[in-house]
XYZ file of C-alpha atoms in Angstrom:
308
model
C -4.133 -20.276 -23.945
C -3.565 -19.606 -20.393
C -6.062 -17.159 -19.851
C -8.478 -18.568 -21.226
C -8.108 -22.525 -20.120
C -7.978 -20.819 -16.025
C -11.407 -18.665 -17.250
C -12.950 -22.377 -18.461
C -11.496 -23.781 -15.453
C -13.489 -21.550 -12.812
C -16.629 -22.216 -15.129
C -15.908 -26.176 -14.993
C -14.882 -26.041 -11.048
C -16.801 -23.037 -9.644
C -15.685 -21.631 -6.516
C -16.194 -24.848 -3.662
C -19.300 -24.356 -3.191
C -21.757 -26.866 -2.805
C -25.151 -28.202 -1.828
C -24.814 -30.467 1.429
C -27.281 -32.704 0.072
C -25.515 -33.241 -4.212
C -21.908 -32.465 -3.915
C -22.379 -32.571 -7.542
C -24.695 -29.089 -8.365
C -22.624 -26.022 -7.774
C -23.886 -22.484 -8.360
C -22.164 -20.716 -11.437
C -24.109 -17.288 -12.026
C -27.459 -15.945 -11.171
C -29.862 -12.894 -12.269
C -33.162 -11.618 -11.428
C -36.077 -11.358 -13.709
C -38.010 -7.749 -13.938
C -40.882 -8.173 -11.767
C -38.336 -9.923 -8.975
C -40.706 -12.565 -9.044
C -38.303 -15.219 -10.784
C -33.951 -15.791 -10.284
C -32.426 -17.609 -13.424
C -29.516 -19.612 -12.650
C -26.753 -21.490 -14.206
C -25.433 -24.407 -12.182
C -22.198 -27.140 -13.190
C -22.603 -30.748 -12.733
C -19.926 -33.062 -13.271
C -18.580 -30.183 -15.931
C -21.867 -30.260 -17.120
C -23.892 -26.809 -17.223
C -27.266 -26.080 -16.743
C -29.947 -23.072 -16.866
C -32.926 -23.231 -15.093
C -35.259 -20.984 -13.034
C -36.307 -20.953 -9.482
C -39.049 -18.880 -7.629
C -37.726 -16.123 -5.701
C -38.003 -18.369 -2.484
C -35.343 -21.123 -4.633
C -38.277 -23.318 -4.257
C -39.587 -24.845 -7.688
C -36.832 -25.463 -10.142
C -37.436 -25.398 -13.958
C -34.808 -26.748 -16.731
C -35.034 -24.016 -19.350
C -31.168 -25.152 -21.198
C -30.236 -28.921 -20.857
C -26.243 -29.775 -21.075
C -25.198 -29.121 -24.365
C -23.331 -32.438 -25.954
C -20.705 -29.763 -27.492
C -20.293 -26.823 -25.140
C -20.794 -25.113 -21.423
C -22.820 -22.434 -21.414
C -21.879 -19.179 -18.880
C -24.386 -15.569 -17.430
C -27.552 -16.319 -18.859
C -29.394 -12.822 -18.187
C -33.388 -12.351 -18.800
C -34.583 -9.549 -21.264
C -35.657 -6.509 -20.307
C -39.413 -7.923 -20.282
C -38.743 -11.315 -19.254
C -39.318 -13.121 -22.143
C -36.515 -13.629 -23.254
C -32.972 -14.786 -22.356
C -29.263 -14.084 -23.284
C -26.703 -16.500 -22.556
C -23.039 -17.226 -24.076
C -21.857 -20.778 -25.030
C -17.807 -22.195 -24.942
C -17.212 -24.320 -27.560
C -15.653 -27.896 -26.609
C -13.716 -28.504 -29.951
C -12.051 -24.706 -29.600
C -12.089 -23.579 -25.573
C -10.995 -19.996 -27.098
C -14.058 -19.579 -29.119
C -17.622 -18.862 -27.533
C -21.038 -17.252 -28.953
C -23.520 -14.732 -27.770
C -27.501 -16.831 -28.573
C -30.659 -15.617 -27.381
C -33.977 -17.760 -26.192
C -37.346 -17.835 -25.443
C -37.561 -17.789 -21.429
C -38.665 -21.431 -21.544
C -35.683 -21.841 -24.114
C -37.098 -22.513 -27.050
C -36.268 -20.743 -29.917
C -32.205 -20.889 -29.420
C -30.718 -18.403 -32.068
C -27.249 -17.556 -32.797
C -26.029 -13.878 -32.657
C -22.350 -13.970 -33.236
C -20.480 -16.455 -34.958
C -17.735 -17.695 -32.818
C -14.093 -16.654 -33.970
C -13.677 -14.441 -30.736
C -14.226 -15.120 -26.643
C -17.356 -13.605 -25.197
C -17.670 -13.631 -21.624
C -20.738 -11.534 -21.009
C -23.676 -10.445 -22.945
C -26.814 -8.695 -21.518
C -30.091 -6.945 -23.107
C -30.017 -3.517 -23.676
C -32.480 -1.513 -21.484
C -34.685 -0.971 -24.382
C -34.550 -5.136 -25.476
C -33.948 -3.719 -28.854
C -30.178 -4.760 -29.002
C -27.607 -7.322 -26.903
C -24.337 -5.997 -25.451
C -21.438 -8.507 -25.113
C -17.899 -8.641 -23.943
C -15.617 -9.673 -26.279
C -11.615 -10.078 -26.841
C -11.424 -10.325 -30.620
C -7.467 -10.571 -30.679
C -4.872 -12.711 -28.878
C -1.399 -11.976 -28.203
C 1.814 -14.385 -27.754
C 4.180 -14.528 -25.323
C 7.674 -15.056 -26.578
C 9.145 -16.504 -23.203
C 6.217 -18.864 -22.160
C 5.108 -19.620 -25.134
C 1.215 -19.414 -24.557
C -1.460 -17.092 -25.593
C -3.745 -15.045 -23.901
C -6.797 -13.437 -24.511
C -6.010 -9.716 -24.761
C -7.838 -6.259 -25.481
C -11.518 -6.928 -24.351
C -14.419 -3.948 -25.487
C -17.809 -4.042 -25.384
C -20.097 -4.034 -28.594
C -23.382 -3.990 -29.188
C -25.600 -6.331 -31.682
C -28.592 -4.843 -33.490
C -31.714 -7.604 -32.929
C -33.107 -6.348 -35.872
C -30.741 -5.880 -38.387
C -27.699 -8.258 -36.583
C -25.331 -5.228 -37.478
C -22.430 -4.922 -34.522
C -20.942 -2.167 -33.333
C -18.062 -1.447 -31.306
C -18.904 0.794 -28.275
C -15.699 0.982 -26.093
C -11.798 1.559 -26.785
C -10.893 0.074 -23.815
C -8.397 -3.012 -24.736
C -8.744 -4.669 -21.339
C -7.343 -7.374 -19.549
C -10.859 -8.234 -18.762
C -14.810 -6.844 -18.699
C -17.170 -8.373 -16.645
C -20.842 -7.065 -14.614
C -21.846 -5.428 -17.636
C -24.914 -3.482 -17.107
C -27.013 -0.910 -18.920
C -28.984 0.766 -15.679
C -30.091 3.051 -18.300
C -30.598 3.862 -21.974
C -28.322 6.122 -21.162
C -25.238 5.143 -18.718
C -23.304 1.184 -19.419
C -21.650 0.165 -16.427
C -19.212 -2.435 -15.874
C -15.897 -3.993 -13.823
C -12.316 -3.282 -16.138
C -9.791 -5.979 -15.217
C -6.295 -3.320 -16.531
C -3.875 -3.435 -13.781
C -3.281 -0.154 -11.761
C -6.790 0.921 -13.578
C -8.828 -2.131 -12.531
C -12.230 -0.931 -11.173
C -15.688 0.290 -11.777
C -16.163 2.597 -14.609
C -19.096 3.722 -16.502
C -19.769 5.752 -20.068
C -22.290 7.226 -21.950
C -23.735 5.573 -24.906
C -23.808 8.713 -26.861
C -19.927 9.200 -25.927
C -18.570 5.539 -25.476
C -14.663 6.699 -25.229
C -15.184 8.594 -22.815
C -15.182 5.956 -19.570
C -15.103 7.222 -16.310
C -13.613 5.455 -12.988
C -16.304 5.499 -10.491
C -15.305 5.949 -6.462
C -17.296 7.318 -3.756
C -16.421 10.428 -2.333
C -15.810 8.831 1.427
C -14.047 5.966 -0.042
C -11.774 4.205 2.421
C -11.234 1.000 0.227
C -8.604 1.249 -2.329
C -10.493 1.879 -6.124
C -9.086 -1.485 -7.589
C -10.449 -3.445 -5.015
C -13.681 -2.408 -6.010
C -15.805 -4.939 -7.724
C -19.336 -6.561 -8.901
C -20.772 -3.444 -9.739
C -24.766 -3.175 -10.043
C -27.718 -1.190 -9.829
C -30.799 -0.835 -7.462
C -33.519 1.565 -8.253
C -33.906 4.146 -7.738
C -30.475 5.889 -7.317
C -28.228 2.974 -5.598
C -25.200 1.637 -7.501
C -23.871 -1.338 -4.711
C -20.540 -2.834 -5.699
C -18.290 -5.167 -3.329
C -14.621 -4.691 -1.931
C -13.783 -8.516 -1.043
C -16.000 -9.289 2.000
C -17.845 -6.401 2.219
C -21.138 -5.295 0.056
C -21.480 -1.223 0.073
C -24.327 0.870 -1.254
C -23.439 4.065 -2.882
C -26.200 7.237 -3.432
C -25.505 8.075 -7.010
C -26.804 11.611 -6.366
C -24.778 11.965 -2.988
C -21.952 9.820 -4.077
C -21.420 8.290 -0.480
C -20.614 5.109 0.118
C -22.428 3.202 2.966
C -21.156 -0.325 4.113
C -24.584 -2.488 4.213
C -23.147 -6.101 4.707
C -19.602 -7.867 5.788
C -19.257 -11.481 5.461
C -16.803 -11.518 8.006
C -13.978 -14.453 8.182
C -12.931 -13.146 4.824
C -15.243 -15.151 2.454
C -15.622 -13.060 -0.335
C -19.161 -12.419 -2.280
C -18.626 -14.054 -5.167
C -22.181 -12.181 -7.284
C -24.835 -10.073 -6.706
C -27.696 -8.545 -8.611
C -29.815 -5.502 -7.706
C -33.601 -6.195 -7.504
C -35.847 -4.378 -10.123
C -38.699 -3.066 -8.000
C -37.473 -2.620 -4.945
C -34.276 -1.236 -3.180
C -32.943 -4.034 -2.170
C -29.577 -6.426 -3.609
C -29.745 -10.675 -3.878
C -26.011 -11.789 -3.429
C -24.207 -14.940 -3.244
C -20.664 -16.396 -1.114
C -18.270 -18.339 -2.172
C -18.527 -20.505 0.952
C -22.190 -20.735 0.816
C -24.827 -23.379 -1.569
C -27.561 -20.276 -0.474
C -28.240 -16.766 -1.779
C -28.766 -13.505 0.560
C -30.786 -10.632 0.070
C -30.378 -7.241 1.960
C -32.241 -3.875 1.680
C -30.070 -1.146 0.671
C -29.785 0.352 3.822
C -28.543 -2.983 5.937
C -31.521 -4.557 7.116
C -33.679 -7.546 6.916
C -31.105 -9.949 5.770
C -32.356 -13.187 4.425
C -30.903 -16.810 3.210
C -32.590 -19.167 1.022
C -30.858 -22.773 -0.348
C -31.517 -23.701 -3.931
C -33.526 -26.105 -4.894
C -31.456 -27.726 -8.225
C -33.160 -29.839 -11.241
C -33.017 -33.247 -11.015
């Protein structure tokens, strides 16, 4: 399946980046925990995945998911209180299957929440921690000339934590979902990989079919360049064009430019901080992760210290 054996092959590879001292540990996906006091990370070792937890400094590393004997696990994202974790897992024996689980923070207490049959790329708590929204593609379709299949018509759904009962929020059918957030009970927002429509977008959860393409109103970048979408409180929604992190007021809707890599390395993540307006961000060329207040200063580098 060729979309999905070049999705496991980013997860496998990463992007080139690497730590000068282990060539080995490369930086996969990252997210902050509530009180900003904590950054989760997955890392890839020889094709090997691991989660595990650093101090907000990258100093202090703690193994909360060993490598699993029969999968790679992918965006492990903390609960809305911390004590918990959501994380997705790609099965070895079928690389077109994966499964949303959920863990204590220390990750004990692994439990299953969907039961494979699909691929899930993302999964995150709901604001209230009461239910886990996930990205999923639950059909495939052939191609007739290449003969391959790809993973086709992506939605998000939702998963009851009490009850297990799933829901279907979106009717979106997309090439691709990915930065899913909830920066509300009320608004989802997320990236849309569909051609000419690619973007950021956002809907209500009492009116799910209704998405909306989100652009500021002094855009200069083109809208399907626009990318990584998060939040930062208490009115910020930063996103990424390539190189370049911008900040946009969501009551304003202006757009301000906050951060350019320069040299064209793109930003390959970034997560909005919790209590404070500020965003945590990562390069592909870089084994370090940046911070930046929303309004362009006191940028700041820290290197990752990895389990051993």
């Amino acid at each position: 399946m060729r979309a999905t054996y070049l999705l496991i092959f980013v997860i496998l590879l990463g992007c080139g980046d690497r730590r000068p001292h282990n060539n080995r540990d490369q930086i996969e996906s990252f997210d902050i925990s509530p009180d900003d006091q904590k950054v989760l990370l997955l890392s890839t070792r020889d094709g090997a995945t691991t989660v595990f937890e650093i101090n907000a400094d990258g100093t202090s590393p703690r193994p909360i998911l060993k490598p699993s004997s029969d999968g790679i696990f992918s965006n492990p994202r903390y609960s809305p209180d911390g004590k918990k974790i959501v994380f997705i897992k790609y099965f070895k024996k079928s690389f077109g299957e994966s499964a949303v689980y959920v863990s204590n923070n220390d990750g004990s207490g692994v439990q299953e929440l969907t039961r494979g049959g699909e691929l899930v790329t993302e999964a995150i708590f709901s604001a209230k921690g009461d239910a886990v929204l996930y990205c999923s593609a639950k059909q495939y379709n052939s191609s007739k000339t290449k003969g391959t299949t790809d993973a086709r018509r992506f939605d998000i759904y939702a998963i009851d934590l009490l009850d297990g009962k799933t829901t279907k929020l979106s009717k979106l059918s997309a090439l691709g979902i990915d930065n899913l957030s909830e920066i509300s009970e009320k608004y989802i927002l997320f990236h849309m990989n569909a051609g000419k429509k690619s973007g950021i977008y956002s809907f209500e959860n009492d009116n799910p079919t209704k998405a909306m393409r989100i652009f500021p109103v002094n855009g200069t970048e083109e809208s399907t360049l626009l990318d990584k979408p998060g939040y930062v409180p208490d009115r910020f929604l930063v996103f990424t064009a390539r190189s370049k992190l911008h900040v946009m007021n969501l009551i304003t809707r202006k757009a301000d430019l906050i951060y350019d890599t320069k040299g064209g390395h793109f930003i390959q993540m970034l997560r909005g901080f919790h209590t404070k307006s500020r965003v945590l961000f990562k390069k592909f060329d870089e084994p370090r992760l940046t911070s930046v207040n929303t309004d362009g200063s006191e940028v700041s580098s820290f290197d990752v210290e990895f389990p051993e």
